[in-house]
mmCIF file of C-alpha atoms and ligand atoms in Angstrom:
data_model
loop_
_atom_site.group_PDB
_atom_site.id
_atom_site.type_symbol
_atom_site.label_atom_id
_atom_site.label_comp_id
_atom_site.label_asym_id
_atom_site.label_seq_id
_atom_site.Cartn_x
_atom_site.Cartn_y
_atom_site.Cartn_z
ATOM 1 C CA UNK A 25 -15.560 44.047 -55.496
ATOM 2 C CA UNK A 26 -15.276 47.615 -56.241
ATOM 3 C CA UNK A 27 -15.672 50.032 -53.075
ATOM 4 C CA UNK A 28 -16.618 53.923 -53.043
ATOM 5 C CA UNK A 29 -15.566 56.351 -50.065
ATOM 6 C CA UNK A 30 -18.660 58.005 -48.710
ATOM 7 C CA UNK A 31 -19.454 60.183 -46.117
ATOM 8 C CA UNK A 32 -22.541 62.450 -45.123
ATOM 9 C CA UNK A 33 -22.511 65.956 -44.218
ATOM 10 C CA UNK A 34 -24.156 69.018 -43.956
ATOM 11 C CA UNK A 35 -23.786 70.963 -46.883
ATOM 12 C CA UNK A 36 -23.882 74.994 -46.619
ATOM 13 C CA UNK A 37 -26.674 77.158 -48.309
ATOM 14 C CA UNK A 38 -24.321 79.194 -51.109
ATOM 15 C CA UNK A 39 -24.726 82.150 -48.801
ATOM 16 C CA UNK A 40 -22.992 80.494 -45.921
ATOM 17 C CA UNK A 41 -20.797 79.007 -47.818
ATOM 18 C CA UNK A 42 -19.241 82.419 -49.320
ATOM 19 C CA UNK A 43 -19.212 83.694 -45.746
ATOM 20 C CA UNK A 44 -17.140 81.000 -44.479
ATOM 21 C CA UNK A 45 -14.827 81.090 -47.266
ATOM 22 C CA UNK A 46 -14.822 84.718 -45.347
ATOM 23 C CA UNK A 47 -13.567 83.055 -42.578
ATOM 24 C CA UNK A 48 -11.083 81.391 -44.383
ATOM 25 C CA UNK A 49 -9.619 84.554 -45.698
ATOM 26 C CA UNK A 50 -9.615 86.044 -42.531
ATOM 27 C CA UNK A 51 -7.690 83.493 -40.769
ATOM 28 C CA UNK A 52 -5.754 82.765 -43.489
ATOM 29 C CA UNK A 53 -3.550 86.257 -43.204
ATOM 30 C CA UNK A 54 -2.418 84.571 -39.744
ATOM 31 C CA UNK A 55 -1.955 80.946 -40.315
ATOM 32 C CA UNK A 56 -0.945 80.725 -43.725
ATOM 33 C CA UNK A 57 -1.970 77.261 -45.497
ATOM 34 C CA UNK A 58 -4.519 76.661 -48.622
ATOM 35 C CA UNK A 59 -8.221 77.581 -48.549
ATOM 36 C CA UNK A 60 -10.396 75.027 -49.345
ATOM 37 C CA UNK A 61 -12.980 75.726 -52.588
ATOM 38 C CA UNK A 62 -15.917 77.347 -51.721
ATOM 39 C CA UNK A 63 -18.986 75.085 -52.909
ATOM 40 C CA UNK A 64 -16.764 72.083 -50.862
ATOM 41 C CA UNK A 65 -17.096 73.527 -47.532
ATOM 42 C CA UNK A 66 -19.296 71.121 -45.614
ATOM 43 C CA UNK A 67 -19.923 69.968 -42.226
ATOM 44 C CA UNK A 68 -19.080 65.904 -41.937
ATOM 45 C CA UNK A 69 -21.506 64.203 -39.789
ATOM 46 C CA UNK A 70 -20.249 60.312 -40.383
ATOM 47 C CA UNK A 71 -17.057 59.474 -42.372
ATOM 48 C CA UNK A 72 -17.794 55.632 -43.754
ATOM 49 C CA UNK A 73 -14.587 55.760 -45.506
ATOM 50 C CA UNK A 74 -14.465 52.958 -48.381
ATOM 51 C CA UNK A 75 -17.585 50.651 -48.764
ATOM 52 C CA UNK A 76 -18.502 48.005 -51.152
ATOM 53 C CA UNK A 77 -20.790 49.408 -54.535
ATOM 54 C CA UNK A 78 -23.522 47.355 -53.746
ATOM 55 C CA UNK A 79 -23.816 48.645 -50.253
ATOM 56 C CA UNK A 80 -23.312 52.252 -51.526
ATOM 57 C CA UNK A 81 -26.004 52.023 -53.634
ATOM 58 C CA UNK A 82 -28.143 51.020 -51.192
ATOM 59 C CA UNK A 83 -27.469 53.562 -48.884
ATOM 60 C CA UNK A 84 -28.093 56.205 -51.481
ATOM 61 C CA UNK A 85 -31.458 54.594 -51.933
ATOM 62 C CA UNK A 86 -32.256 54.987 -48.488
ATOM 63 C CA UNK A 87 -31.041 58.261 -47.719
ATOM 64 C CA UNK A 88 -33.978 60.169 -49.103
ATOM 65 C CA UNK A 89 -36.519 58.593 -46.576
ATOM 66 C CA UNK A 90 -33.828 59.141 -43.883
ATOM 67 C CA UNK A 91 -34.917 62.362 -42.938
ATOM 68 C CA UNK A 92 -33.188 64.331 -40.631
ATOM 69 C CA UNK A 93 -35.091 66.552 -37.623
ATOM 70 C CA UNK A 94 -33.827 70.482 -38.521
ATOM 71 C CA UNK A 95 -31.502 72.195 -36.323
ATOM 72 C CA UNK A 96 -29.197 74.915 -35.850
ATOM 73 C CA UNK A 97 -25.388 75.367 -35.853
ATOM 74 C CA UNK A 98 -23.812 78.388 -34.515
ATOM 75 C CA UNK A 99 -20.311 78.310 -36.454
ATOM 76 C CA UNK A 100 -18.777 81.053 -33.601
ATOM 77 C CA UNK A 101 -15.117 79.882 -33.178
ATOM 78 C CA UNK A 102 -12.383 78.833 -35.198
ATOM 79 C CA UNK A 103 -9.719 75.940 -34.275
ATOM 80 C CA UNK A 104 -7.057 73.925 -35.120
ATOM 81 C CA UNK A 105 -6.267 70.123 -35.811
ATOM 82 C CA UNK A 106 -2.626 70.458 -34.944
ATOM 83 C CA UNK A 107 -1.296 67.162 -36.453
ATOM 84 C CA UNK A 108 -3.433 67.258 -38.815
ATOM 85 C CA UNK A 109 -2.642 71.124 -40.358
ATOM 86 C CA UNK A 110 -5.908 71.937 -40.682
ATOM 87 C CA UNK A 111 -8.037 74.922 -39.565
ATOM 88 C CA UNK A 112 -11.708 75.121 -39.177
ATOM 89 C CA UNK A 113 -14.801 76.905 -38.059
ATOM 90 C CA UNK A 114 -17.597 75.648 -35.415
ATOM 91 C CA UNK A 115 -19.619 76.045 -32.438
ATOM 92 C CA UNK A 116 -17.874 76.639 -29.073
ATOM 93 C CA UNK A 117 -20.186 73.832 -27.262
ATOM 94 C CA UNK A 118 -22.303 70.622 -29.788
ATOM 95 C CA UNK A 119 -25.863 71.700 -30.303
ATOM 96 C CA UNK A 120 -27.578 68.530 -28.960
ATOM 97 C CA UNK A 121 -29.828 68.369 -31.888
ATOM 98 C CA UNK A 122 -26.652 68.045 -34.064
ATOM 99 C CA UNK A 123 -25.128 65.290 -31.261
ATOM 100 C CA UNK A 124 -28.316 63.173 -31.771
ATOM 101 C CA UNK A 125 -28.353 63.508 -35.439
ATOM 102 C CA UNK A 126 -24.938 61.735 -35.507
ATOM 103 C CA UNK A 127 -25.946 59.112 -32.784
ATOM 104 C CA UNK A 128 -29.118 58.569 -34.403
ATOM 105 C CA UNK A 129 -27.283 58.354 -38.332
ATOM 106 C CA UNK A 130 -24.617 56.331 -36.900
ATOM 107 C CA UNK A 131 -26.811 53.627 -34.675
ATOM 108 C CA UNK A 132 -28.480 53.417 -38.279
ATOM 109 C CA UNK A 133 -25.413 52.761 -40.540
ATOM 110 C CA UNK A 134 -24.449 50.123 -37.636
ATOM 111 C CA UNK A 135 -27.756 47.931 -39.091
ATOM 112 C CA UNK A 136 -25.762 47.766 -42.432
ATOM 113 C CA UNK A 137 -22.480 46.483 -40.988
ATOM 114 C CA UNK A 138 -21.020 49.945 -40.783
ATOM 115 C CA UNK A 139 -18.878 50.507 -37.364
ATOM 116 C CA UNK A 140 -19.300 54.038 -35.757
ATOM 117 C CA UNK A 141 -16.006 55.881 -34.598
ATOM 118 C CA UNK A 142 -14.516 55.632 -31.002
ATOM 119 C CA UNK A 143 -13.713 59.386 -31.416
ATOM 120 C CA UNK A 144 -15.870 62.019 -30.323
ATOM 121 C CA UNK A 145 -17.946 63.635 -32.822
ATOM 122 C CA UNK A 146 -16.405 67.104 -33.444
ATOM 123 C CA UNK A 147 -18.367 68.857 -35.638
ATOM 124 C CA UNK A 148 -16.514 71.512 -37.693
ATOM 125 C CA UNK A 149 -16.157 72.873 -41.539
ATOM 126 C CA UNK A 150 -12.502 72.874 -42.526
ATOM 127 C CA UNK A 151 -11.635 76.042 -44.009
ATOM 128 C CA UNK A 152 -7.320 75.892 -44.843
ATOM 129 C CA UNK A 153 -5.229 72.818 -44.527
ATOM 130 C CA UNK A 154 -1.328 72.611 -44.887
ATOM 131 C CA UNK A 155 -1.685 75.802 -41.820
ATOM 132 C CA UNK A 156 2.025 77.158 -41.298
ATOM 133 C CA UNK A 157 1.022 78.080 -37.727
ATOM 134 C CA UNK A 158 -0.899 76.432 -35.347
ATOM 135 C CA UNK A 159 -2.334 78.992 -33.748
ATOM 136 C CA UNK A 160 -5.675 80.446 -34.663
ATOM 137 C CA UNK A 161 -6.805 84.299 -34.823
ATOM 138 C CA UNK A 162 -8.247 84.406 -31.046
ATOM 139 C CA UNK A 163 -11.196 86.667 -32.803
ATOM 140 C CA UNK A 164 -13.837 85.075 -34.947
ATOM 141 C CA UNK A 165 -15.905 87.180 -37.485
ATOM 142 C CA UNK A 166 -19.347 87.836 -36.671
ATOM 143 C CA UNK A 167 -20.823 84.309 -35.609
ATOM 144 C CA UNK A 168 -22.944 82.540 -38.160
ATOM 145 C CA UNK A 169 -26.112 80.573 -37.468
ATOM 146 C CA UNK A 170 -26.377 78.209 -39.990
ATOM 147 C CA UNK A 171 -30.296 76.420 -40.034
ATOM 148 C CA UNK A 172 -29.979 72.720 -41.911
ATOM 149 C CA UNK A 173 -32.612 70.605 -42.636
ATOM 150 C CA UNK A 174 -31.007 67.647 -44.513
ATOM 151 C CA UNK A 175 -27.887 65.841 -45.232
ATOM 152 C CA UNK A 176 -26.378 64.812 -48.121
ATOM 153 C CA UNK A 177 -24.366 61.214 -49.089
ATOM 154 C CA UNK A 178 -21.029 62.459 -50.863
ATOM 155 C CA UNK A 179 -19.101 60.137 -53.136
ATOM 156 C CA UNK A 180 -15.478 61.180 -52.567
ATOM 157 C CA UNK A 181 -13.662 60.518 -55.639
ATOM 158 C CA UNK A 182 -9.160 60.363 -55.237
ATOM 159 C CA UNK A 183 -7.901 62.078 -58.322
ATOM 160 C CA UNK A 184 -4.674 63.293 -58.843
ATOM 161 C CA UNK A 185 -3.803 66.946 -56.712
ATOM 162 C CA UNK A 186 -6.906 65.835 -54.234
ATOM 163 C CA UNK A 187 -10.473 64.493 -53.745
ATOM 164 C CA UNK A 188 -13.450 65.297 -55.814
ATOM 165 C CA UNK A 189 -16.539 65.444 -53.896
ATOM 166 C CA UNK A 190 -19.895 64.150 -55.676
ATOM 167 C CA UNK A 191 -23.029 64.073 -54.317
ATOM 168 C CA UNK A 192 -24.785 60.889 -54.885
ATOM 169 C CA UNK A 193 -27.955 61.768 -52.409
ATOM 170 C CA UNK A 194 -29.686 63.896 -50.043
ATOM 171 C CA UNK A 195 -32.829 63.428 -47.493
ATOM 172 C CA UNK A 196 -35.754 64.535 -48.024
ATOM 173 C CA UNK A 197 -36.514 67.509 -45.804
ATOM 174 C CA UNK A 198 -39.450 67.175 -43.292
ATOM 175 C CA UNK A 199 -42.797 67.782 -44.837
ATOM 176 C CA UNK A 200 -40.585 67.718 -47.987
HETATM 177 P P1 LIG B 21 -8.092 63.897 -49.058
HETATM 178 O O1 LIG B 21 -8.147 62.984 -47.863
HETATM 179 O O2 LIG B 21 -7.958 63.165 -50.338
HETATM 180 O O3 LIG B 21 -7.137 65.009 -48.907
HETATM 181 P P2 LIG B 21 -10.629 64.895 -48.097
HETATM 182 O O4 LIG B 21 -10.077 64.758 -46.714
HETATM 183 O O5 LIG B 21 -11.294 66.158 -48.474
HETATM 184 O O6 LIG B 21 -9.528 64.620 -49.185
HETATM 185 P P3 LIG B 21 -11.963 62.477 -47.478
HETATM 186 O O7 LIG B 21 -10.725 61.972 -46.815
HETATM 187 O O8 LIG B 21 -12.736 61.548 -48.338
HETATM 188 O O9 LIG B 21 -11.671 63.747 -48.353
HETATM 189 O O10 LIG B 21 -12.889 63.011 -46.314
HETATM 190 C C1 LIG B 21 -14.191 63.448 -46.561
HETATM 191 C C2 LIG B 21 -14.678 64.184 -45.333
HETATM 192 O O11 LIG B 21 -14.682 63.317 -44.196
HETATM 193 C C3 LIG B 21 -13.797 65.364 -44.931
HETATM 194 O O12 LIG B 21 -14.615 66.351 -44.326
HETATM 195 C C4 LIG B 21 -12.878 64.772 -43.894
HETATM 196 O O13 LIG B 21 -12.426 65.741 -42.970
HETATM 197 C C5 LIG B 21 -13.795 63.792 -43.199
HETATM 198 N N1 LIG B 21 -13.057 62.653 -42.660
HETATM 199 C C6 LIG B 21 -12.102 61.942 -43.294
HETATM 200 N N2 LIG B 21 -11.644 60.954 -42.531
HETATM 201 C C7 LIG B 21 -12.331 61.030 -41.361
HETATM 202 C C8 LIG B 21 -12.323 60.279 -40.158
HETATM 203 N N3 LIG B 21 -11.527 59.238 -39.976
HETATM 204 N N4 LIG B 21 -13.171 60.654 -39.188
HETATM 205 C C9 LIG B 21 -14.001 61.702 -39.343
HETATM 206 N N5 LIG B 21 -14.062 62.439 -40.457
HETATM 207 C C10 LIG B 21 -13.244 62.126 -41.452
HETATM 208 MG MG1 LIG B 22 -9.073 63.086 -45.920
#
């Protein structure tokens, strides 16, 4: 059987998403590495990795009705994933409302078979991978408050030179 890697996110308003890739420039002059594209910046609230077809197309039938309670993200600090060479932008402390979203999406997914992560939920928006240096400018630009009111199921698609991202649905916003 044929399986798909999938994950939902948060995906930035264009105008967010150019001032991130803001960020990105910004840090870039001090840790070196590549910036990710603009319109792929996104926040990753569960990471299913590969599932079977037949289960992904289920779950992109669902997804409209699984609507997701708005909230707020202040993205106010950068950091690093040292192993993994990546830098990214987020909030200092996880908004609670963002915390229950992925408890809530992830006690969900478990109903389908779907095991949630041991790890911590860490939200962030990677902005350069491959950094040279590990350290991150200590200032942040100007923080951004980024308002979200749905998420979107991405397809993630290996290609040769990288993954292509493909969004395969989104929920339905309340009162949407
Ligand atoms: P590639 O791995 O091919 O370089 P990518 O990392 O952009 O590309 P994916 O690995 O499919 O694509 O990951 C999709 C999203 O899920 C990214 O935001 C990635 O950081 C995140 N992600 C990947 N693996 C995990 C994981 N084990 N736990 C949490 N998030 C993950
Ligand atoms: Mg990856």
């Amino acid at each position: 059987m044929s399986t798909i890697r999938l994950f939902y996110a948060l995906w930035p308003p264009p105008q967010m998403a150019a001032s991130l890739a803001g960020w990105a420039d910004a840090a870039k002059q001090v840790t070196g590495g590549r910036a990710m594209r603009t319109e792929t910046l996104h926040l990753t609230l569960a990471f299913l990795g590969p599932v079977d077809s037949a289960l992904a197309d289920e779950l992109a039938a669902a997804t409209p009705e699984r609507r997701l309670a708005p909230g707020d993200v202040p993205l106010d600090r950068y950091g690093v994933f040292t192993r993994q060479r990546i830098l990214w932008a987020g909030p200092a402390e996880t908004p609670a409302g963002l915390q229950q979203a992925h408890d809530d999406l992830w006690h969900w997914l478990s109903g389908y078979g779907l095991t949630p992560p041991t790890q911590p939920f860490r939200p962030h928006v990677t902005l350069l991978r491959n950094i040279a240096h590990a350290e991150p400018p200590g200032d942040a630009p100007a923080p951004l408050e980024w308002h979200y009111d749905r998420m979107v199921l991405v397809a993630s698609e290996s290609l040769t030179g990288g993954s292509r991202y493909r969004i395969v649905a989104q929920s339905r916003p309340q009162g949407g």
